[in-house]
PDB file of C-alpha atoms in Angstrom:
ATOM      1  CA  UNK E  27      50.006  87.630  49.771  1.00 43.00           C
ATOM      2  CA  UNK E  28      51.512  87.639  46.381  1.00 47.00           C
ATOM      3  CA  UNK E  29      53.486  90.215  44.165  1.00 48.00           C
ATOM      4  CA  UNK E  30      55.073  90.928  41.464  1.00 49.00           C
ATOM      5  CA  UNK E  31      58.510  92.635  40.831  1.00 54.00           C
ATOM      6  CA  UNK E  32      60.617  92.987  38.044  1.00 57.00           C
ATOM      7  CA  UNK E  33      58.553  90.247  36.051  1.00 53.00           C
ATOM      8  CA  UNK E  34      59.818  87.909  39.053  1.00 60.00           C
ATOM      9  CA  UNK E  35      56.871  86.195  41.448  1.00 68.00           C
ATOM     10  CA  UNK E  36      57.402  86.255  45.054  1.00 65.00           C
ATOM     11  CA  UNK E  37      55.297  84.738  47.485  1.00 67.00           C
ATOM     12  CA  UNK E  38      55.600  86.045  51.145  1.00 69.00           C
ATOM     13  CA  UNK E  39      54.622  83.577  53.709  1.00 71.00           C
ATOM     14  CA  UNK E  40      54.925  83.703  57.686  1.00 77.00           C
ATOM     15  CA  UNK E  41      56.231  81.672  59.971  1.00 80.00           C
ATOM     16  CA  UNK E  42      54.989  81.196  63.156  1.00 83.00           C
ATOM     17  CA  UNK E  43      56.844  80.955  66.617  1.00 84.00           C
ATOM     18  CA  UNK E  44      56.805  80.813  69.834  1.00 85.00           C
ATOM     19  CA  UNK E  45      57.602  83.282  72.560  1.00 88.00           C
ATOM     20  CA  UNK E  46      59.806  81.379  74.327  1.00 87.00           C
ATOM     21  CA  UNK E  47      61.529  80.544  70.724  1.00 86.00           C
ATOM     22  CA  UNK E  48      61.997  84.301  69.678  1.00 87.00           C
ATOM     23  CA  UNK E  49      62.932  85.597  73.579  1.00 89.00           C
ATOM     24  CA  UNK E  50      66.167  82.426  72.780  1.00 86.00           C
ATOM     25  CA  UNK E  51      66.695  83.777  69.482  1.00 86.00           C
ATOM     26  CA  UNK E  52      66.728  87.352  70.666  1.00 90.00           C
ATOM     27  CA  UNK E  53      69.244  86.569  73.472  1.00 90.00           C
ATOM     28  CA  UNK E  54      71.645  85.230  70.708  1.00 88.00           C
ATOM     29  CA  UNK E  55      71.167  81.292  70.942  1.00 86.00           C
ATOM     30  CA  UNK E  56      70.750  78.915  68.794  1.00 86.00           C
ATOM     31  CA  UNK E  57      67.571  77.405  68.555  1.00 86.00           C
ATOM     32  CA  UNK E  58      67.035  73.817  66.776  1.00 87.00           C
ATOM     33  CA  UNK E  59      64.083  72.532  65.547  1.00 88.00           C
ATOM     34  CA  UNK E  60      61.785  71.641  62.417  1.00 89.00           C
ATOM     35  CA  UNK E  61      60.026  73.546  60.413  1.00 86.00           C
ATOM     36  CA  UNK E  62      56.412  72.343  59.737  1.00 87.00           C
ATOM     37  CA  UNK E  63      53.458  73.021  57.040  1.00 85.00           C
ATOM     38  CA  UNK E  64      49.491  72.733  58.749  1.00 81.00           C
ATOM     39  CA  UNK E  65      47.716  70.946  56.629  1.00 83.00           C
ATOM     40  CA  UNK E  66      44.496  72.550  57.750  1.00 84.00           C
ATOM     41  CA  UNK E  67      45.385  76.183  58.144  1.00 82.00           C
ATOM     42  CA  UNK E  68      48.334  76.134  55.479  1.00 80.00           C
ATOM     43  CA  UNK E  69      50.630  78.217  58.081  1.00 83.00           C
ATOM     44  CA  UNK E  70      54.087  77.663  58.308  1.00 84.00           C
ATOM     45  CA  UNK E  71      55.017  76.321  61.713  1.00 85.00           C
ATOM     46  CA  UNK E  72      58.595  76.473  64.231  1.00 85.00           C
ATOM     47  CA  UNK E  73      58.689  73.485  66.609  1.00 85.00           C
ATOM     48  CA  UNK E  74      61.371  74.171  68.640  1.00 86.00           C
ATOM     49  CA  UNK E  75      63.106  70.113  70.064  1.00 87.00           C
ATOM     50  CA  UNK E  76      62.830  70.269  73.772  1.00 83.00           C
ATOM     51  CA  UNK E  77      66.009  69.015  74.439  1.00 80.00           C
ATOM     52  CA  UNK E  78      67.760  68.610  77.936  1.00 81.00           C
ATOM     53  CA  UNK E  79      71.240  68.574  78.709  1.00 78.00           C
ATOM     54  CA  UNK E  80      73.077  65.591  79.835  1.00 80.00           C
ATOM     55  CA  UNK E  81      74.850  65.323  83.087  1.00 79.00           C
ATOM     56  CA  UNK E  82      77.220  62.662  83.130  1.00 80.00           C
ATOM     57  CA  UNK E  83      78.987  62.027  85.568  1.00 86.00           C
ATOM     58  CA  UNK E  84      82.687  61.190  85.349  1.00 90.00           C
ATOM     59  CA  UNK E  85      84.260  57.650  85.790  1.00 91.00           C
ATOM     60  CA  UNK E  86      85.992  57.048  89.067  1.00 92.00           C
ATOM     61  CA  UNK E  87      90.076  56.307  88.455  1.00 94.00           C
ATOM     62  CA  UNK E  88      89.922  52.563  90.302  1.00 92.00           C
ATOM     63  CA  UNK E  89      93.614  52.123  89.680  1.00 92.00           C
ATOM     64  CA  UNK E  90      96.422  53.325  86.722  1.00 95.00           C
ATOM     65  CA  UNK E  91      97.551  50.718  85.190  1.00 91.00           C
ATOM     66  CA  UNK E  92     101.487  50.420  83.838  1.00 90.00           C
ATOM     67  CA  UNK E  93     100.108  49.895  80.202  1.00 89.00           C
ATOM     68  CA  UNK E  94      96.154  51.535  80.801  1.00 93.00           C
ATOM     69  CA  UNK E  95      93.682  52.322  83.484  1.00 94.00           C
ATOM     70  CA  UNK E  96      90.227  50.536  85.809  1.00 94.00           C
ATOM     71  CA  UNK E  97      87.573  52.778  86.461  1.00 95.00           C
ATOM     72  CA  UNK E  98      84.380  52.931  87.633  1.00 92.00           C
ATOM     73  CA  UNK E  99      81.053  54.273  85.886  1.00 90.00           C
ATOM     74  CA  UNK E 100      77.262  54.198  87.010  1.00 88.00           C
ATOM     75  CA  UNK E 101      76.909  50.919  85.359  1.00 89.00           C
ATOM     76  CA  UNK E 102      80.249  49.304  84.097  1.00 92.00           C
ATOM     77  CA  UNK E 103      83.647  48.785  84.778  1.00 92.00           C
ATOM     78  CA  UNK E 104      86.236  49.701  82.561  1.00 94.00           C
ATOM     79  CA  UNK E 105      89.669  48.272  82.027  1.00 94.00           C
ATOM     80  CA  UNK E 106      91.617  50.070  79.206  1.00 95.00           C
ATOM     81  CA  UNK E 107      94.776  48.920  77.868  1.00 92.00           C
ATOM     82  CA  UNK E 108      97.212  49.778  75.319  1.00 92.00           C
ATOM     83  CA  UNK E 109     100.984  48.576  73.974  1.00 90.00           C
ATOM     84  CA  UNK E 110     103.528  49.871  72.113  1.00 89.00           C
ATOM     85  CA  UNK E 111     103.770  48.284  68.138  1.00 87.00           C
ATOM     86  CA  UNK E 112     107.594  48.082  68.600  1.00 91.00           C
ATOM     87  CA  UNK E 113     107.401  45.500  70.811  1.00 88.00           C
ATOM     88  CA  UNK E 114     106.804  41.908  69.074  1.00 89.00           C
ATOM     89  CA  UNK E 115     103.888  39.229  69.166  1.00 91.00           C
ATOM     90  CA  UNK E 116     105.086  37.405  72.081  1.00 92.00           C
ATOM     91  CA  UNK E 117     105.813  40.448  74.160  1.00 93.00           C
ATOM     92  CA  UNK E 118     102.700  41.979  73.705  1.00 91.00           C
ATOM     93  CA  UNK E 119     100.716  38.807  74.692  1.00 93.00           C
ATOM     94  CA  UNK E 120     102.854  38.627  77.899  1.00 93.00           C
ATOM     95  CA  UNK E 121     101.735  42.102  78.972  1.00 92.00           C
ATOM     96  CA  UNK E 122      98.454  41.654  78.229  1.00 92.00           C
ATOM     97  CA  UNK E 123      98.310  38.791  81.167  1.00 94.00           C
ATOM     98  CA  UNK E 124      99.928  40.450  82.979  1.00 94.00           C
ATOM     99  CA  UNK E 125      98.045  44.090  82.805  1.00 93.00           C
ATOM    100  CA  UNK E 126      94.622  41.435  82.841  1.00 93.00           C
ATOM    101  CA  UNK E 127      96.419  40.218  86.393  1.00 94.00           C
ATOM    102  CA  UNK E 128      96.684  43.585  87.217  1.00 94.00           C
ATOM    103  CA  UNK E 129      93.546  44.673  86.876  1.00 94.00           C
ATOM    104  CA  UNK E 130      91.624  41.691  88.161  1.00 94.00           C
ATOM    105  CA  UNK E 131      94.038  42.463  91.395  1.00 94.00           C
ATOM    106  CA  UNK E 132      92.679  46.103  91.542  1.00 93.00           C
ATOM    107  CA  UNK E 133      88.911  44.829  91.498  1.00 92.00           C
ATOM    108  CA  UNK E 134      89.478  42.755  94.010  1.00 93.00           C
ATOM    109  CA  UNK E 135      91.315  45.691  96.439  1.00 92.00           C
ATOM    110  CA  UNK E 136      88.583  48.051  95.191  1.00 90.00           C
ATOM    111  CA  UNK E 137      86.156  44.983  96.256  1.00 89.00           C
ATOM    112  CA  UNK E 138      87.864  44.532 100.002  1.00 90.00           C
ATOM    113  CA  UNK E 139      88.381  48.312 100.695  1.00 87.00           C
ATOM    114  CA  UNK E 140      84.617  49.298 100.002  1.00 82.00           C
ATOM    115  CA  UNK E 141      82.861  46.276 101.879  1.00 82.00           C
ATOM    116  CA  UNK E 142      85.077  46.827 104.821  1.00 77.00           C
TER     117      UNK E 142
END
């Protein structure tokens, strides 16, 4: 449909939806998706992304760590550590074996206590 007003064109097209689209838009949420031109009938199309939510689940604390942590997710271990800049070269590469020592000692607890 086309019309003219104030020597300006407009074109009014429609776009077409889905129930289940304008019942989430009605409730207030947000809705993402792509909008899409048919080729064959020319009408402008909403395809809303059919998106599910994640559930992740948290990583397990193994042990805390004087400079970082272990845990424990679905499919990795994780050994975090971090050191203050203030402290020089040397010092930081001593507690670096020695939080490494620390955590390879907490694998193997975590390894004894759970195959017991």
């Amino acid at each position: 449909m086309t019309f003219t007003h104030n020597s300006t064109r407009f074109m009014r097209k429609f776009i077409e939806i889905s129930e289940e689209v304008l019942v989430r838009l009605v409730s207030g949420k947000c809705v993402e998706g792509r909008l899409r031109r048919d080729e064959w009938t020319g009408k402008v199309m909403f395809m809303a992304y059919n998106r599910q939510p994640r559930h992740r689940e948290k990583d397990k604390l193994v042990k805390k760590l004087p400079w970082g942590w272990v845990k424990e997710s679905i499919g990795r271990l994780k050994v975090f550590g971090s050191f203050p800049k203030d402290v020089g070269t040397a010092q930081v590469m001593g507690l670096l074996e020695e939080h490494t020592r620390d955590a390879k000692n907490a694998l193997i607890d975590r390894e004894l206590i759970e195959f017991m």
